[in-house]
Amino acid sequence: MMRSSWGFGQIVLLSLHVSLSTAFPDSILQILPENSGSSPHHRHRKIPRDDNLYCDSWRFVVEANDVGPWARIPSRCVAFVQDYVTNDRYRADSEAVADASLEFAKTVKVSGDGKDAWVFDIDETLLSNVPYYAVHGFGSETFDENSFDEWVDLAEAPALPASLRLCKELEQLGFKIFLLTGRTEFQRSATSKNLDYAGYSDWERLILRGPSDDGKPATVYKSERRKELEDEGYVIHGSSGDQWSDLNGFAVAERSFKLPNPLYYIA
Amino acid sequence: MMRSSWGFGQIVLLSLHVSLSTAFPDSILQILPENSGSSPHHRHRKIPRDDNLYCDSWRFVVEANDVGPWARIPSRCVAFVQDYVTNDRYRADSEAVADASLEFAKTVKVSGDGKDAWVFDIDETLLSNVPYYAVHGFGSETFDENSFDEWVDLAEAPALPASLRLCKELEQLGFKIFLLTGRTEFQRSATSKNLDYAGYSDWERLILRGPSDDGKPATVYKSERRKELEDEGYVIHGSSGDQWSDLNGFAVAERSFKLPNPLYYIA
């Protein structure tokens, strides 16, 4: 896999700073935990009514897993997706998912043998890449692995506030937290650093794609790794992810929790 | 199972006529196929911004199957759900699901041996019970089986326009249409009459709950019946339903299509 130069990474970083300070000051910062309470009133861009209806329905079929693989958001939905992820809807939706998750978690009889597990995906589940997508067309551009890998290496993705709260509450309840991500072993150090930066601690294990997982569909890779956890004696009570491929397949959790993601699709 | 008297059914019918002619003239009639094109501009009730945000997120977790069983919609979401099902969002969402279904259907190599199957649920999939729920609080009242059975006996539920179109196009493509419903054998005649009334024809088989299915969760009952179809040699390419219990379990279709339903939940 080609890696782009550090110079390109700096360009990305530069663009981010521009965005953060000028283009979407309230909106992007809203997802950063350190600003989460400081700016309750966010700017709503006016989206034409027809586009809103169309894009809301597009979002419905995407989130309900009714459409097959898709590469880019519809071009007429850029403003809609931008508004969704940078204003209060994304936050409200992911808070509602965290609430539903916690409501279930509280009904689980935690055994006390340290084998009660909860599996989290990372990107758009624990960490938000909205600052990256904000300078890459909010999902309307073809995914560029090189620039995304540079962004990952920066290790500055903010936490999704709802998931950070959920994660801490699950730990309190006695669940062991497993992080199961499509990121590769090459990204272990940056990922670990980023989780730290975003406030995640006390997770049990970080599982990344190894050489033997290369080219495997996410559903297969993630199912296999969940099966390994089960074989180690863990009971996977809950699983949280923004993609259906985080949740479906085999060795599925007792309950699965789909977080919103209108930015991209992973098979 | 107790059945209510015909007299109660007449009360329901009366209330419906009142609603249709006074309370929501545009909105309810919009879902009736014979009026579907005649009234493009629908009244939108103003929903407080906080309620809208809350109820939109509630709808997200419901549609993504993040919440467990629920008995009633949140009381603060009555106006939201009413607006959703009686104005253009419900229609647009179900049209988007039909489009996604058809896009997949066109990629299927239909064998020509008459064994290519598509399974449809009925309530809130082929037929709409919105006229019933319009006089029963839009999902905010506890489900009353007696009055609902009386409504079913009337056999006047309109088609969900998007599903009617999809059904006809699938038949043209050579799929055999199976109707798999939680309604019971006692309701076969009324259901058949209602399907006819709503414009459905040429379906292959209507499968209802028999005595041995009494008390079975919908997921189990529906999976068992899909398995029977597979054992008969049918290949279930697609499955359409408004409940996850229509789609999940075993003997699942190659692709499943979740339609919206913010009115009620069936386990």
mmCIF file of N, CA and C in Angstrom, chain A residues 124-226:
data_model
loop_
_atom_site.group_PDB
_atom_site.id
_atom_site.type_symbol
_atom_site.label_atom_id
_atom_site.label_comp_id
_atom_site.label_asym_id
_atom_site.label_seq_id
_atom_site.Cartn_x
_atom_site.Cartn_y
_atom_site.Cartn_z
ATOM 1 N N GLU A 124 -16.114 6.513 13.344
ATOM 2 C CA GLU A 124 -17.529 6.949 13.372
ATOM 3 C C GLU A 124 -18.316 6.195 14.446
ATOM 4 N N THR A 125 -17.598 5.540 15.350
ATOM 5 C CA THR A 125 -18.270 4.919 16.497
ATOM 6 C C THR A 125 -17.665 5.490 17.779
ATOM 7 N N LEU A 126 -16.380 5.215 18.010
ATOM 8 C CA LEU A 126 -15.724 5.847 19.168
ATOM 9 C C LEU A 126 -15.107 7.181 18.775
ATOM 10 N N LEU A 127 -14.503 7.193 17.592
ATOM 11 C CA LEU A 127 -13.853 8.427 17.113
ATOM 12 C C LEU A 127 -14.621 8.989 15.922
ATOM 13 N N SER A 128 -14.618 10.299 15.819
ATOM 14 C CA SER A 128 -15.283 10.952 14.697
ATOM 15 C C SER A 128 -14.267 11.487 13.700
ATOM 16 N N ASN A 129 -14.456 11.126 12.435
ATOM 17 C CA ASN A 129 -13.598 11.664 11.378
ATOM 18 C C ASN A 129 -14.269 12.812 10.636
ATOM 19 N N VAL A 130 -15.263 13.405 11.244
ATOM 20 C CA VAL A 130 -15.953 14.521 10.595
ATOM 21 C C VAL A 130 -14.977 15.642 10.217
ATOM 22 N N PRO A 131 -13.982 15.967 11.061
ATOM 23 C CA PRO A 131 -13.033 17.012 10.641
ATOM 24 C C PRO A 131 -12.306 16.644 9.333
ATOM 25 N N TYR A 132 -12.026 15.363 9.116
ATOM 26 C CA TYR A 132 -11.433 14.936 7.845
ATOM 27 C C TYR A 132 -12.433 15.100 6.705
ATOM 28 N N TYR A 133 -13.635 14.583 6.908
ATOM 29 C CA TYR A 133 -14.627 14.635 5.827
ATOM 30 C C TYR A 133 -15.075 16.060 5.525
ATOM 31 N N ALA A 134 -14.958 16.935 6.518
ATOM 32 C CA ALA A 134 -15.323 18.338 6.304
ATOM 33 C C ALA A 134 -14.465 18.978 5.215
ATOM 34 N N VAL A 135 -13.236 18.498 5.065
ATOM 35 C CA VAL A 135 -12.376 19.052 4.003
ATOM 36 C C VAL A 135 -12.281 18.078 2.826
ATOM 37 N N HIS A 136 -13.141 17.068 2.815
ATOM 38 C CA HIS A 136 -13.184 16.137 1.682
ATOM 39 C C HIS A 136 -14.609 15.913 1.219
ATOM 40 N N GLY A 137 -15.370 17.006 1.214
ATOM 41 C CA GLY A 137 -16.684 16.976 0.558
ATOM 42 C C GLY A 137 -17.774 16.212 1.294
ATOM 43 N N PHE A 138 -17.595 15.933 2.558
ATOM 44 C CA PHE A 138 -18.627 15.240 3.349
ATOM 45 C C PHE A 138 -19.120 13.967 2.670
ATOM 46 N N GLY A 139 -18.196 13.173 2.164
ATOM 47 C CA GLY A 139 -18.570 11.889 1.568
ATOM 48 C C GLY A 139 -18.895 11.960 0.087
ATOM 49 N N SER A 140 -18.777 13.167 -0.488
ATOM 50 C CA SER A 140 -19.117 13.302 -1.911
ATOM 51 C C SER A 140 -17.913 13.058 -2.822
ATOM 52 N N GLU A 141 -16.709 12.997 -2.222
ATOM 53 C CA GLU A 141 -15.515 12.700 -3.035
ATOM 54 C C GLU A 141 -15.201 11.211 -2.938
ATOM 55 N N THR A 142 -14.557 10.680 -3.974
ATOM 56 C CA THR A 142 -14.104 9.290 -3.924
ATOM 57 C C THR A 142 -13.116 9.144 -2.774
ATOM 58 N N PHE A 143 -13.278 8.074 -1.998
ATOM 59 C CA PHE A 143 -12.423 7.872 -0.834
ATOM 60 C C PHE A 143 -10.958 7.799 -1.256
ATOM 61 N N ASP A 144 -10.122 8.572 -0.580
ATOM 62 C CA ASP A 144 -8.697 8.597 -0.887
ATOM 63 C C ASP A 144 -7.936 8.012 0.310
ATOM 64 N N GLU A 145 -7.472 6.802 0.139
ATOM 65 C CA GLU A 145 -6.863 6.074 1.258
ATOM 66 C C GLU A 145 -5.625 6.798 1.797
ATOM 67 N N ASN A 146 -4.837 7.348 0.870
ATOM 68 C CA ASN A 146 -3.600 8.002 1.320
ATOM 69 C C ASN A 146 -3.856 9.180 2.241
ATOM 70 N N SER A 147 -4.771 10.053 1.826
ATOM 71 C CA SER A 147 -5.007 11.230 2.669
ATOM 72 C C SER A 147 -5.708 10.823 3.961
ATOM 73 N N PHE A 148 -6.528 9.785 3.895
ATOM 74 C CA PHE A 148 -7.185 9.334 5.121
ATOM 75 C C PHE A 148 -6.159 8.727 6.093
ATOM 76 N N ASP A 149 -5.220 7.959 5.539
ATOM 77 C CA ASP A 149 -4.177 7.384 6.405
ATOM 78 C C ASP A 149 -3.330 8.476 7.066
ATOM 79 N N GLU A 150 -3.101 9.557 6.341
ATOM 80 C CA GLU A 150 -2.369 10.683 6.930
ATOM 81 C C GLU A 150 -3.155 11.281 8.098
ATOM 82 N N TRP A 151 -4.445 11.389 7.885
ATOM 83 C CA TRP A 151 -5.320 11.900 8.948
ATOM 84 C C TRP A 151 -5.278 10.978 10.175
ATOM 85 N N VAL A 152 -5.311 9.668 9.924
ATOM 86 C CA VAL A 152 -5.234 8.700 11.026
ATOM 87 C C VAL A 152 -3.917 8.878 11.783
ATOM 88 N N ASP A 153 -2.839 9.075 11.038
ATOM 89 C CA ASP A 153 -1.517 9.224 11.665
ATOM 90 C C ASP A 153 -1.432 10.464 12.560
ATOM 91 N N LEU A 154 -2.253 11.463 12.266
ATOM 92 C CA LEU A 154 -2.260 12.663 13.115
ATOM 93 C C LEU A 154 -2.774 12.345 14.524
ATOM 94 N N ALA A 155 -3.624 11.320 14.610
ATOM 95 C CA ALA A 155 -4.150 10.862 15.908
ATOM 96 C C ALA A 155 -4.925 11.951 16.640
ATOM 97 N N GLU A 156 -5.650 12.754 15.880
ATOM 98 C CA GLU A 156 -6.381 13.873 16.485
ATOM 99 C C GLU A 156 -7.888 13.821 16.248
ATOM 100 N N ALA A 157 -8.383 12.651 15.916
ATOM 101 C CA ALA A 157 -9.836 12.541 15.747
ATOM 102 C C ALA A 157 -10.496 12.690 17.115
ATOM 103 N N PRO A 158 -11.521 13.534 17.200
ATOM 104 C CA PRO A 158 -12.212 13.695 18.488
ATOM 105 C C PRO A 158 -13.101 12.487 18.789
ATOM 106 N N ALA A 159 -13.447 12.355 20.051
ATOM 107 C CA ALA A 159 -14.406 11.307 20.431
ATOM 108 C C ALA A 159 -15.799 11.665 19.945
ATOM 109 N N LEU A 160 -16.592 10.663 19.652
ATOM 110 C CA LEU A 160 -18.026 10.859 19.514
ATOM 111 C C LEU A 160 -18.541 10.942 20.959
ATOM 112 N N PRO A 161 -19.010 12.107 21.383
ATOM 113 C CA PRO A 161 -19.301 12.280 22.816
ATOM 114 C C PRO A 161 -20.232 11.214 23.406
ATOM 115 N N ALA A 162 -21.256 10.823 22.647
ATOM 116 C CA ALA A 162 -22.213 9.831 23.155
ATOM 117 C C ALA A 162 -21.532 8.498 23.426
ATOM 118 N N SER A 163 -20.596 8.124 22.542
ATOM 119 C CA SER A 163 -19.928 6.829 22.692
ATOM 120 C C SER A 163 -18.912 6.858 23.835
ATOM 121 N N LEU A 164 -18.290 8.011 24.016
ATOM 122 C CA LEU A 164 -17.351 8.154 25.134
ATOM 123 C C LEU A 164 -18.087 7.948 26.458
ATOM 124 N N ARG A 165 -19.242 8.581 26.564
ATOM 125 C CA ARG A 165 -20.075 8.424 27.764
ATOM 126 C C ARG A 165 -20.511 6.964 27.933
ATOM 127 N N LEU A 166 -20.988 6.361 26.847
ATOM 128 C CA LEU A 166 -21.441 4.966 26.910
ATOM 129 C C LEU A 166 -20.325 4.046 27.370
ATOM 130 N N CYS A 167 -19.163 4.238 26.764
ATOM 131 C CA CYS A 167 -18.003 3.402 27.046
ATOM 132 C C CYS A 167 -17.656 3.440 28.541
ATOM 133 N N LYS A 168 -17.631 4.634 29.072
ATOM 134 C CA LYS A 168 -17.292 4.783 30.504
ATOM 135 C C LYS A 168 -18.363 4.136 31.388
ATOM 136 N N GLU A 169 -19.614 4.294 31.013
ATOM 137 C CA GLU A 169 -20.693 3.713 31.825
ATOM 138 C C GLU A 169 -20.670 2.181 31.748
ATOM 139 N N LEU A 170 -20.325 1.647 30.593
ATOM 140 C CA LEU A 170 -20.247 0.185 30.444
ATOM 141 C C LEU A 170 -19.119 -0.375 31.313
ATOM 142 N N GLU A 171 -17.988 0.346 31.328
ATOM 143 C CA GLU A 171 -16.867 -0.084 32.175
ATOM 144 C C GLU A 171 -17.294 -0.117 33.639
ATOM 145 N N GLN A 172 -18.014 0.922 34.039
ATOM 146 C CA GLN A 172 -18.540 0.992 35.410
ATOM 147 C C GLN A 172 -19.448 -0.190 35.742
ATOM 148 N N LEU A 173 -20.212 -0.610 34.731
ATOM 149 C CA LEU A 173 -21.144 -1.727 34.938
ATOM 150 C C LEU A 173 -20.422 -3.078 34.963
ATOM 151 N N GLY A 174 -19.132 -3.071 34.588
ATOM 152 C CA GLY A 174 -18.348 -4.299 34.666
ATOM 153 C C GLY A 174 -18.093 -4.999 33.342
ATOM 154 N N PHE A 175 -18.434 -4.340 32.248
ATOM 155 C CA PHE A 175 -18.168 -4.935 30.941
ATOM 156 C C PHE A 175 -16.695 -4.754 30.558
ATOM 157 N N LYS A 176 -16.143 -5.746 29.860
ATOM 158 C CA LYS A 176 -14.833 -5.600 29.248
ATOM 159 C C LYS A 176 -15.045 -5.034 27.846
ATOM 160 N N ILE A 177 -14.272 -4.007 27.534
ATOM 161 C CA ILE A 177 -14.459 -3.307 26.267
ATOM 162 C C ILE A 177 -13.424 -3.775 25.236
ATOM 163 N N PHE A 178 -13.910 -4.303 24.119
ATOM 164 C CA PHE A 178 -13.040 -4.718 23.023
ATOM 165 C C PHE A 178 -13.243 -3.779 21.848
ATOM 166 N N LEU A 179 -12.141 -3.335 21.275
ATOM 167 C CA LEU A 179 -12.211 -2.438 20.127
ATOM 168 C C LEU A 179 -11.829 -3.239 18.891
ATOM 169 N N LEU A 180 -12.762 -3.335 17.976
ATOM 170 C CA LEU A 180 -12.581 -4.164 16.776
ATOM 171 C C LEU A 180 -12.725 -3.263 15.561
ATOM 172 N N THR A 181 -11.590 -2.996 14.923
ATOM 173 C CA THR A 181 -11.574 -1.984 13.860
ATOM 174 C C THR A 181 -11.024 -2.518 12.538
ATOM 175 N N GLY A 182 -11.462 -1.906 11.462
ATOM 176 C CA GLY A 182 -10.938 -2.224 10.137
ATOM 177 C C GLY A 182 -9.572 -1.604 9.882
ATOM 178 N N ARG A 183 -9.117 -0.760 10.795
ATOM 179 C CA ARG A 183 -7.761 -0.212 10.665
ATOM 180 C C ARG A 183 -6.749 -1.368 10.763
ATOM 181 N N THR A 184 -5.546 -1.147 10.203
ATOM 182 C CA THR A 184 -4.565 -2.234 10.168
ATOM 183 C C THR A 184 -3.561 -2.141 11.320
ATOM 184 N N GLU A 185 -2.841 -3.229 11.513
ATOM 185 C CA GLU A 185 -1.798 -3.287 12.554
ATOM 186 C C GLU A 185 -0.789 -2.147 12.399
ATOM 187 N N PHE A 186 -0.556 -1.697 11.136
ATOM 188 C CA PHE A 186 0.360 -0.571 10.905
ATOM 189 C C PHE A 186 -0.128 0.692 11.629
ATOM 190 N N GLN A 187 -1.429 0.718 11.913
ATOM 191 C CA GLN A 187 -2.011 1.918 12.517
ATOM 192 C C GLN A 187 -2.252 1.750 14.018
ATOM 193 N N ARG A 188 -1.676 0.694 14.606
ATOM 194 C CA ARG A 188 -1.906 0.431 16.033
ATOM 195 C C ARG A 188 -1.444 1.594 16.912
ATOM 196 N N SER A 189 -0.246 2.041 16.664
ATOM 197 C CA SER A 189 0.305 3.066 17.550
ATOM 198 C C SER A 189 -0.460 4.385 17.433
ATOM 199 N N ALA A 190 -0.747 4.804 16.195
ATOM 200 C CA ALA A 190 -1.496 6.051 15.999
ATOM 201 C C ALA A 190 -2.904 5.929 16.580
ATOM 202 N N THR A 191 -3.501 4.762 16.417
ATOM 203 C CA THR A 191 -4.873 4.555 16.891
ATOM 204 C C THR A 191 -4.925 4.606 18.418
ATOM 205 N N SER A 192 -3.965 3.927 19.000
ATOM 206 C CA SER A 192 -3.875 3.898 20.455
ATOM 207 C C SER A 192 -3.671 5.320 21.007
ATOM 208 N N LYS A 193 -2.779 6.045 20.361
ATOM 209 C CA LYS A 193 -2.506 7.427 20.751
ATOM 210 C C LYS A 193 -3.769 8.292 20.620
ATOM 211 N N ASN A 194 -4.499 8.081 19.518
ATOM 212 C CA ASN A 194 -5.713 8.863 19.274
ATOM 213 C C ASN A 194 -6.801 8.544 20.311
ATOM 214 N N LEU A 195 -6.924 7.274 20.660
ATOM 215 C CA LEU A 195 -7.927 6.885 21.661
ATOM 216 C C LEU A 195 -7.629 7.570 22.990
ATOM 217 N N ASP A 196 -6.367 7.587 23.311
ATOM 218 C CA ASP A 196 -5.890 8.269 24.508
ATOM 219 C C ASP A 196 -6.246 9.757 24.474
ATOM 220 N N TYR A 197 -5.885 10.387 23.362
ATOM 221 C CA TYR A 197 -6.136 11.816 23.133
ATOM 222 C C TYR A 197 -7.618 12.136 23.285
ATOM 223 N N ALA A 198 -8.476 11.204 22.800
ATOM 224 C CA ALA A 198 -9.922 11.454 22.814
ATOM 225 C C ALA A 198 -10.559 11.116 24.153
ATOM 226 N N GLY A 199 -9.777 10.527 25.060
ATOM 227 C CA GLY A 199 -10.317 10.291 26.396
ATOM 228 C C GLY A 199 -10.695 8.852 26.705
ATOM 229 N N TYR A 200 -10.407 7.932 25.766
ATOM 230 C CA TYR A 200 -10.743 6.526 26.020
ATOM 231 C C TYR A 200 -9.612 5.865 26.813
ATOM 232 N N SER A 201 -10.005 5.139 27.842
ATOM 233 C CA SER A 201 -9.002 4.428 28.634
ATOM 234 C C SER A 201 -9.653 3.144 29.120
ATOM 235 N N ASP A 202 -8.858 2.289 29.688
ATOM 236 C CA ASP A 202 -9.381 1.071 30.325
ATOM 237 C C ASP A 202 -10.037 0.075 29.385
ATOM 238 N N TRP A 203 -9.832 0.235 28.065
ATOM 239 C CA TRP A 203 -10.338 -0.816 27.189
ATOM 240 C C TRP A 203 -9.433 -2.040 27.324
ATOM 241 N N GLU A 204 -10.002 -3.191 27.038
ATOM 242 C CA GLU A 204 -9.335 -4.465 27.285
ATOM 243 C C GLU A 204 -8.353 -4.821 26.170
ATOM 244 N N ARG A 205 -8.787 -4.640 24.930
ATOM 245 C CA ARG A 205 -7.949 -5.077 23.805
ATOM 246 C C ARG A 205 -8.311 -4.296 22.555
ATOM 247 N N LEU A 206 -7.285 -3.995 21.778
ATOM 248 C CA LEU A 206 -7.483 -3.313 20.490
ATOM 249 C C LEU A 206 -7.177 -4.316 19.382
ATOM 250 N N ILE A 207 -8.208 -4.662 18.606
ATOM 251 C CA ILE A 207 -8.052 -5.685 17.554
ATOM 252 C C ILE A 207 -8.054 -5.000 16.194
ATOM 253 N N LEU A 208 -6.945 -5.162 15.456
ATOM 254 C CA LEU A 208 -6.820 -4.542 14.130
ATOM 255 C C LEU A 208 -6.620 -5.623 13.080
ATOM 256 N N ARG A 209 -6.777 -5.239 11.810
ATOM 257 C CA ARG A 209 -6.566 -6.188 10.710
ATOM 258 C C ARG A 209 -5.096 -6.566 10.618
ATOM 259 N N GLY A 210 -4.826 -7.858 10.656
ATOM 260 C CA GLY A 210 -3.477 -8.352 10.435
ATOM 261 C C GLY A 210 -3.284 -8.745 8.978
ATOM 262 N N PRO A 211 -2.063 -9.191 8.632
ATOM 263 C CA PRO A 211 -1.767 -9.558 7.241
ATOM 264 C C PRO A 211 -2.755 -10.590 6.695
ATOM 265 N N SER A 212 -3.201 -11.541 7.526
ATOM 266 C CA SER A 212 -4.086 -12.604 7.032
ATOM 267 C C SER A 212 -5.511 -12.100 6.791
ATOM 268 N N ASP A 213 -5.803 -10.882 7.235
ATOM 269 C CA ASP A 213 -7.150 -10.324 7.032
ATOM 270 C C ASP A 213 -7.234 -9.481 5.764
ATOM 271 N N ASP A 214 -6.115 -9.329 5.108
ATOM 272 C CA ASP A 214 -6.057 -8.469 3.930
ATOM 273 C C ASP A 214 -7.084 -8.911 2.880
ATOM 274 N N GLY A 215 -7.918 -7.980 2.483
ATOM 275 C CA GLY A 215 -8.883 -8.261 1.428
ATOM 276 C C GLY A 215 -10.173 -8.922 1.897
ATOM 277 N N LYS A 216 -10.240 -9.297 3.150
ATOM 278 C CA LYS A 216 -11.478 -9.902 3.663
ATOM 279 C C LYS A 216 -12.563 -8.845 3.803
ATOM 280 N N PRO A 217 -13.812 -9.175 3.423
ATOM 281 C CA PRO A 217 -14.902 -8.233 3.711
ATOM 282 C C PRO A 217 -14.974 -7.992 5.217
ATOM 283 N N ALA A 218 -15.367 -6.789 5.574
ATOM 284 C CA ALA A 218 -15.419 -6.418 7.001
ATOM 285 C C ALA A 218 -16.299 -7.374 7.802
ATOM 286 N N THR A 219 -17.440 -7.781 7.227
ATOM 287 C CA THR A 219 -18.350 -8.671 7.959
ATOM 288 C C THR A 219 -17.650 -9.972 8.337
ATOM 289 N N VAL A 220 -16.855 -10.514 7.413
ATOM 290 C CA VAL A 220 -16.149 -11.775 7.656
ATOM 291 C C VAL A 220 -15.049 -11.571 8.696
ATOM 292 N N TYR A 221 -14.198 -10.570 8.460
ATOM 293 C CA TYR A 221 -13.102 -10.274 9.387
ATOM 294 C C TYR A 221 -13.625 -10.056 10.804
ATOM 295 N N LYS A 222 -14.673 -9.240 10.934
ATOM 296 C CA LYS A 222 -15.180 -8.906 12.274
ATOM 297 C C LYS A 222 -15.884 -10.101 12.919
ATOM 298 N N SER A 223 -16.603 -10.889 12.123
ATOM 299 C CA SER A 223 -17.249 -12.092 12.664
ATOM 300 C C SER A 223 -16.194 -13.069 13.182
ATOM 301 N N GLU A 224 -15.132 -13.264 12.400
ATOM 302 C CA GLU A 224 -14.065 -14.190 12.814
ATOM 303 C C GLU A 224 -13.440 -13.760 14.140
ATOM 304 N N ARG A 225 -13.231 -12.459 14.280
ATOM 305 C CA ARG A 225 -12.606 -11.976 15.514
ATOM 306 C C ARG A 225 -13.563 -12.057 16.701
ATOM 307 N N ARG A 226 -14.837 -11.849 16.435
ATOM 308 C CA ARG A 226 -15.817 -12.040 17.530
ATOM 309 C C ARG A 226 -15.866 -13.507 17.941
#
